[in-house]
Coordinates of C-alpha atoms and ligand atoms in Angstrom, one line a residue:
M1 CA -90.5 102.3 10.5
T2 CA -88.2 102.1 7.5
A3 CA -84.6 102.8 8.4
R4 CA -82.5 105.4 6.8
L5 CA -79.5 104.0 4.9
I6 CA -76.1 105.0 6.3
D7 CA -74.2 105.0 3.0
G8 CA -70.6 104.1 3.7
K9 CA -69.7 104.1 0.0
A10 CA -70.8 107.7 -0.5
L11 CA -69.1 108.8 2.8
A12 CA -65.9 107.0 1.8
Q13 CA -65.9 108.9 -1.5
Q14 CA -66.3 112.2 0.3
V15 CA -63.6 111.5 2.8
R16 CA -61.2 110.1 0.2
A17 CA -61.6 113.3 -1.9
R18 CA -60.7 115.4 1.2
I19 CA -57.7 113.1 1.8
A20 CA -56.6 113.5 -1.8
D21 CA -56.8 117.3 -1.4
D22 CA -54.7 117.1 1.8
V23 CA -52.1 114.9 0.1
A24 CA -51.8 117.3 -2.8
R25 CA -51.4 120.2 -0.4
L26 CA -48.8 118.3 1.6
H27 CA -46.9 117.7 -1.6
A28 CA -47.2 121.3 -2.8
D29 CA -46.3 122.9 0.6
H30 CA -43.7 120.4 2.0
D31 CA -42.7 118.3 -1.0
V32 CA -43.9 115.2 0.9
V33 CA -45.8 112.3 -0.7
P34 CA -47.2 109.8 1.9
G35 CA -46.0 106.2 1.3
L36 CA -47.9 103.1 2.3
A37 CA -46.2 99.7 2.2
A38 CA -48.4 96.6 2.3
V39 CA -46.8 93.2 3.1
L40 CA -48.5 90.1 1.6
V41 CA -47.3 86.6 2.5
G42 CA -48.5 83.8 0.3
G43 CA -51.3 83.6 -2.2
D44 CA -54.5 83.7 -0.2
P45 CA -57.0 85.0 -2.8
A46 CA -59.0 87.2 -0.4
S47 CA -55.8 88.8 1.0
K48 CA -54.7 89.5 -2.6
V49 CA -58.0 91.3 -3.3
Y50 CA -57.7 93.3 0.0
V51 CA -54.1 94.4 -0.7
G52 CA -55.0 95.3 -4.3
M53 CA -57.9 97.5 -3.0
K54 CA -55.6 99.3 -0.6
K55 CA -53.0 99.8 -3.2
R56 CA -55.5 101.3 -5.7
A57 CA -57.1 103.5 -3.0
S58 CA -53.8 104.9 -1.8
E59 CA -52.7 105.6 -5.4
A60 CA -56.0 107.3 -6.1
A61 CA -55.4 109.5 -3.1
G62 CA -52.0 110.5 -4.6
M63 CA -49.9 108.4 -2.2
H64 CA -47.0 106.2 -3.1
S65 CA -48.0 102.6 -2.7
R66 CA -45.7 99.6 -2.4
V67 CA -46.7 96.0 -2.1
E68 CA -44.1 93.5 -0.8
I69 CA -45.1 90.0 -1.8
L70 CA -43.3 87.2 0.1
P71 CA -43.7 83.5 -0.7
E72 CA -45.9 81.2 1.4
Q73 CA -42.8 79.5 2.9
T74 CA -41.2 82.8 4.1
T75 CA -39.6 82.3 7.5
Q76 CA -40.4 84.5 10.5
E77 CA -36.9 85.8 10.4
D78 CA -37.2 86.9 6.8
L79 CA -40.6 88.6 7.4
E80 CA -39.2 90.4 10.5
A81 CA -36.1 91.5 8.4
L82 CA -38.5 93.1 5.9
I83 CA -40.4 94.9 8.6
V84 CA -37.1 96.3 10.0
A85 CA -36.2 97.5 6.6
L86 CA -39.6 99.2 6.1
N87 CA -39.3 100.8 9.6
E88 CA -36.0 102.3 8.5
D89 CA -37.1 103.4 5.0
D90 CA -37.8 107.1 5.0
A91 CA -40.1 106.9 1.9
V92 CA -42.5 104.6 3.9
D93 CA -44.9 106.3 6.3
G94 CA -47.3 103.5 6.9
I95 CA -46.8 99.7 7.1
L96 CA -49.5 97.1 7.0
V97 CA -49.1 93.4 7.2
Q98 CA -52.1 91.7 5.5
L99 CA -53.7 89.1 7.8
P100 CA -54.1 86.2 8.1
L101 CA -50.5 85.1 7.8
P102 CA -49.7 81.5 7.0
D103 CA -49.9 79.3 10.2
H104 CA -46.2 79.0 10.8
L105 CA -45.8 82.7 11.2
D106 CA -46.5 84.7 14.4
P107 CA -48.5 87.8 13.6
R108 CA -48.2 89.3 17.1
R109 CA -44.4 89.4 16.9
V110 CA -44.6 91.0 13.5
Q111 CA -47.1 93.6 14.7
E112 CA -44.9 94.4 17.7
L113 CA -42.0 95.1 15.4
I114 CA -43.7 97.8 13.3
V115 CA -42.6 101.1 14.8
P116 CA -45.5 103.0 16.4
A117 CA -44.9 106.0 14.1
K118 CA -45.8 103.8 11.1
D119 CA -48.4 101.6 12.7
V120 CA -51.3 102.7 10.4
D121 CA -53.3 99.5 11.0
A122 CA -53.0 100.2 14.8
L123 CA -52.4 96.5 15.7
N124 CA -49.2 97.0 17.6
P125 CA -50.0 96.4 21.3
Y126 CA -48.2 99.6 22.2
T127 CA -50.7 101.5 19.9
A128 CA -53.6 99.6 21.5
G129 CA -52.2 100.5 25.0
R130 CA -52.0 104.2 24.2
L131 CA -55.6 104.1 23.0
A132 CA -56.7 102.4 26.2
I133 CA -55.2 105.1 28.4
G134 CA -56.6 107.9 26.2
D135 CA -53.3 109.1 24.7
P136 CA -53.3 110.2 21.0
T137 CA -52.5 107.4 18.7
F138 CA -53.6 105.8 15.4
L139 CA -57.0 104.3 15.5
A140 CA -57.7 100.8 14.2
C141 CA -59.2 101.3 10.7
T142 CA -62.6 99.5 11.0
P143 CA -63.6 101.0 14.4
Y144 CA -62.3 104.4 13.2
G145 CA -64.6 104.1 10.2
I146 CA -67.5 103.2 12.4
L147 CA -66.9 106.4 14.4
E148 CA -67.0 108.3 11.2
L149 CA -70.2 106.6 10.0
L150 CA -71.9 107.3 13.4
A151 CA -70.9 111.0 13.2
H152 CA -72.0 111.2 9.6
A153 CA -75.4 109.7 10.6
G154 CA -75.8 112.4 13.3
V155 CA -75.6 109.9 16.1
D156 CA -74.3 111.5 19.3
A157 CA -72.4 108.8 21.2
A158 CA -72.4 110.8 24.4
G159 CA -74.6 109.1 27.0
A160 CA -75.9 106.6 24.4
N161 CA -76.2 102.9 25.2
V162 CA -74.1 101.1 22.6
V163 CA -74.0 97.3 22.4
I164 CA -71.1 95.9 20.4
V165 CA -71.4 92.2 19.5
G166 CA -68.0 90.7 19.0
R167 CA -64.9 91.4 21.1
S168 CA -62.0 90.9 18.6
N169 CA -58.8 92.9 18.9
L170 CA -59.5 94.1 15.3
V171 CA -63.0 95.5 15.7
G172 CA -65.1 95.1 18.9
R173 CA -62.6 95.7 21.6
P174 CA -60.9 98.8 20.2
L175 CA -64.3 100.2 19.3
S176 CA -65.5 99.7 22.9
V177 CA -62.4 101.7 24.1
M178 CA -62.8 104.5 21.5
L179 CA -66.5 105.0 22.4
T180 CA -65.9 105.1 26.2
L181 CA -63.1 107.6 26.0
K182 CA -63.8 111.0 27.5
G183 CA -65.2 113.2 24.8
R184 CA -67.2 110.3 23.2
D185 CA -68.8 109.2 26.4
A186 CA -70.9 106.3 25.3
T187 CA -72.0 103.6 27.8
V188 CA -70.8 100.4 26.1
T189 CA -71.7 96.7 26.5
L190 CA -69.2 94.4 24.8
A191 CA -71.1 91.2 24.0
H192 CA -69.6 87.9 22.8
S193 CA -70.4 84.2 22.3
R194 CA -70.8 83.7 26.1
T195 CA -73.2 86.6 26.6
R196 CA -76.5 85.5 28.2
D197 CA -79.7 86.5 26.4
L198 CA -78.0 88.4 23.6
A199 CA -81.4 89.5 22.3
A200 CA -82.3 91.3 25.5
V201 CA -78.9 92.9 25.7
C202 CA -79.2 94.2 22.2
R203 CA -82.7 95.5 22.8
S204 CA -81.4 97.8 25.5
A205 CA -79.2 99.6 23.0
D206 CA -79.5 102.9 21.2
V207 CA -76.8 101.7 18.9
V208 CA -76.1 98.0 18.0
V209 CA -72.8 97.2 16.3
A210 CA -72.5 93.7 14.9
A211 CA -69.0 92.4 14.4
V212 CA -69.3 88.7 14.6
G213 CA -69.1 86.8 11.3
V214 CA -72.4 85.0 11.6
P215 CA -74.8 85.9 8.8
G216 CA -78.2 87.2 9.9
L217 CA -77.4 86.9 13.7
I218 CA -79.1 90.2 14.6
T219 CA -82.8 89.9 13.8
A220 CA -85.6 92.5 14.1
D221 CA -86.8 91.2 17.5
M222 CA -83.3 92.0 18.9
V223 CA -83.4 95.7 18.0
A224 CA -85.3 98.4 19.8
P225 CA -87.5 100.6 17.7
G226 CA -85.5 103.6 16.5
A227 CA -82.1 102.1 17.3
V228 CA -79.1 102.7 14.9
V229 CA -77.6 99.5 13.5
I230 CA -74.0 99.2 12.2
D231 CA -73.2 95.9 10.4
V232 CA -69.5 95.0 10.3
G233 CA -70.0 91.4 9.2
T234 CA -68.6 90.4 5.9
N235 CA -69.7 86.9 5.1
R236 CA -69.9 85.0 1.8
T237 CA -73.0 82.8 1.3
D238 CA -72.8 79.5 -0.6
E239 CA -74.0 81.4 -3.7
G240 CA -71.0 83.8 -3.4
K241 CA -73.2 86.8 -2.1
L242 CA -71.7 89.2 0.4
V243 CA -73.9 89.5 3.5
G244 CA -73.5 91.0 6.9
D245 CA -74.3 89.9 10.5
V246 CA -77.7 91.7 10.4
D247 CA -81.0 90.5 8.9
F248 CA -81.1 93.7 6.8
E249 CA -84.7 93.3 5.5
G250 CA -86.2 92.7 9.0
V251 CA -84.1 95.0 11.0
S252 CA -84.7 97.9 8.5
E253 CA -88.3 97.8 9.6
V254 CA -87.4 98.5 13.2
A255 CA -84.2 100.6 13.2
S256 CA -84.0 104.3 12.5
A257 CA -80.8 104.0 10.5
I258 CA -78.7 101.0 9.3
T259 CA -75.5 100.3 7.3
P260 CA -75.8 98.0 4.3
V261 CA -73.4 95.2 3.4
P262 CA -71.7 95.7 1.0
G263 CA -71.4 99.5 1.0
G264 CA -71.4 100.3 4.7
V265 CA -68.4 99.7 7.0
G266 CA -66.1 98.1 4.4
P267 CA -65.4 101.2 2.2
M268 CA -64.7 103.2 5.4
T269 CA -62.1 100.7 6.6
V270 CA -59.9 101.3 3.6
T271 CA -60.6 105.1 3.8
M272 CA -59.4 105.3 7.4
L273 CA -56.2 103.4 6.5
L274 CA -55.5 106.3 4.0
Q275 CA -56.3 108.8 6.7
N276 CA -53.9 107.2 9.1
T277 CA -51.2 107.1 6.4
L278 CA -51.7 110.8 5.8
E279 CA -51.5 111.5 9.5
A280 CA -48.3 109.3 9.8
A281 CA -46.6 111.3 7.0
R282 CA -47.5 114.6 8.7
I283 CA -46.6 113.6 12.2
R284 CA -43.2 112.1 11.1
R285 CA -42.3 115.5 9.7
G286 CA -43.4 117.4 12.8
L287 CA -46.6 118.7 11.2
P288 CA -49.9 118.6 13.0
P289 CA -52.2 115.6 12.1
R290 CA -55.2 116.4 9.9
Ligands
NAP301 P1 -63.5 87.3 15.2 O1 -62.1 87.7 15.5 O2 -63.9 86.0 14.7 O3 -64.5 87.7 16.4 C1 -65.8 87.3 16.4 C2 -66.5 87.7 17.7 O4 -67.8 87.4 17.6 C3 -65.9 87.0 18.9 O5 -65.8 88.0 20.0 C4 -66.9 86.0 19.2 O6 -67.1 85.7 20.6 C5 -68.2 86.7 18.8 N1 -69.3 85.7 18.5 C6 -69.2 84.6 17.7 N2 -70.4 84.0 17.6 C7 -71.2 84.7 18.4 C8 -72.6 84.6 18.7 N3 -73.3 83.6 18.2 N4 -73.1 85.5 19.5 C9 -72.4 86.5 20.0 N5 -71.1 86.7 19.7 C10 -70.5 85.8 18.9 O7 -64.1 88.3 14.0 P2 -63.6 89.8 13.6 O8 -62.3 89.8 13.0 O9 -63.9 90.8 14.6 O10 -64.7 90.0 12.4 C11 -66.1 90.0 12.6 C12 -66.8 90.1 11.3 O11 -66.5 91.4 10.8 C13 -66.4 89.1 10.2 O12 -67.5 88.9 9.4 C14 -65.3 89.9 9.4 O13 -65.2 89.4 8.1 C15 -65.9 91.3 9.5 N6 -65.0 92.4 9.3 C16 -65.3 93.3 8.5 C17 -64.4 94.4 8.3 C18 -64.8 95.5 7.3 O14 -64.0 96.3 7.0 N7 -66.0 95.5 6.9 C19 -63.2 94.5 9.0 C20 -62.9 93.5 9.9 C21 -63.8 92.4 10.1 P3 -65.9 85.0 21.5 O15 -64.9 86.1 21.7 O16 -66.6 84.6 22.7 O17 -65.4 83.9 20.7

């Protein structure tokens, strides 16, 4: 079998075009332009690249974009003061704090401070708690993008056995919650570094999601024939090449559909940040989310 490619780049373009239309309509009908504020502390090169991507994407969608750059030595107090100011700024609909923060800063306290109405990265524990009890809330961008990719690929999660490898608060754990909510109805196994016989666990899956950070961890012998494989991993090889957690060549021979790296989950993550910012702008003004 040669797997069908689930093209995240193409889907991201489609969804971003629809978001741009919605933003234009929001402006025309309600004189509202959604605003996204990104906070970057220090000069981590990868973080700069990610913030730049988010800025360009939000501007391309017709949103206001603002990047607050704080020096590496910023104190927790100063960072928290900035978050409070952004919470109160009416032109800001979504706030994201680019991770990782320098070691002396406490990301959890910062995330807790972002008002839930502007928590477009969905990392505030309050937002995560609402998700866990099935209340409407912003969805963390990477798992949200994975839901969109699965829907686009025609994968019905209801009743499917989904194995997610990786239990981080950023990807694996929220995705496991989203997929097990009523209405999505998947049966989820959340695997991690202490999982016994990972290969056998993965072979039991209709859908395997790899969110680990180990290049090539998921090999063809770990995937059931016809399974769908979503590769979240973003790893740089010594040669500077971007690779996922899945042995793409081998697994493509077994799976029915697979996301590439790059061009799979990554573009959808930024796209869902835009979607959340649009929703935040609407909800803050009493309009129904799109
Ligand atoms: P993380 O916080 O480091 O979590 C990694 C998870 O993988 C942990 O749960 C860990 O288990 C598990 N793990 C590690 N080695 C394992 C092994 N050999 N077998 C089974 N499980 C293992 O990572 P993350 O933030 O979720 O990110 C995961 C990957 O996704 C990274 O490559 C990251 O760059 C990428 N990522 C991509 C996007 C995107 O938009 N494309 C977004 C976010 C992350 P324990 O809990 O037991 O330690």
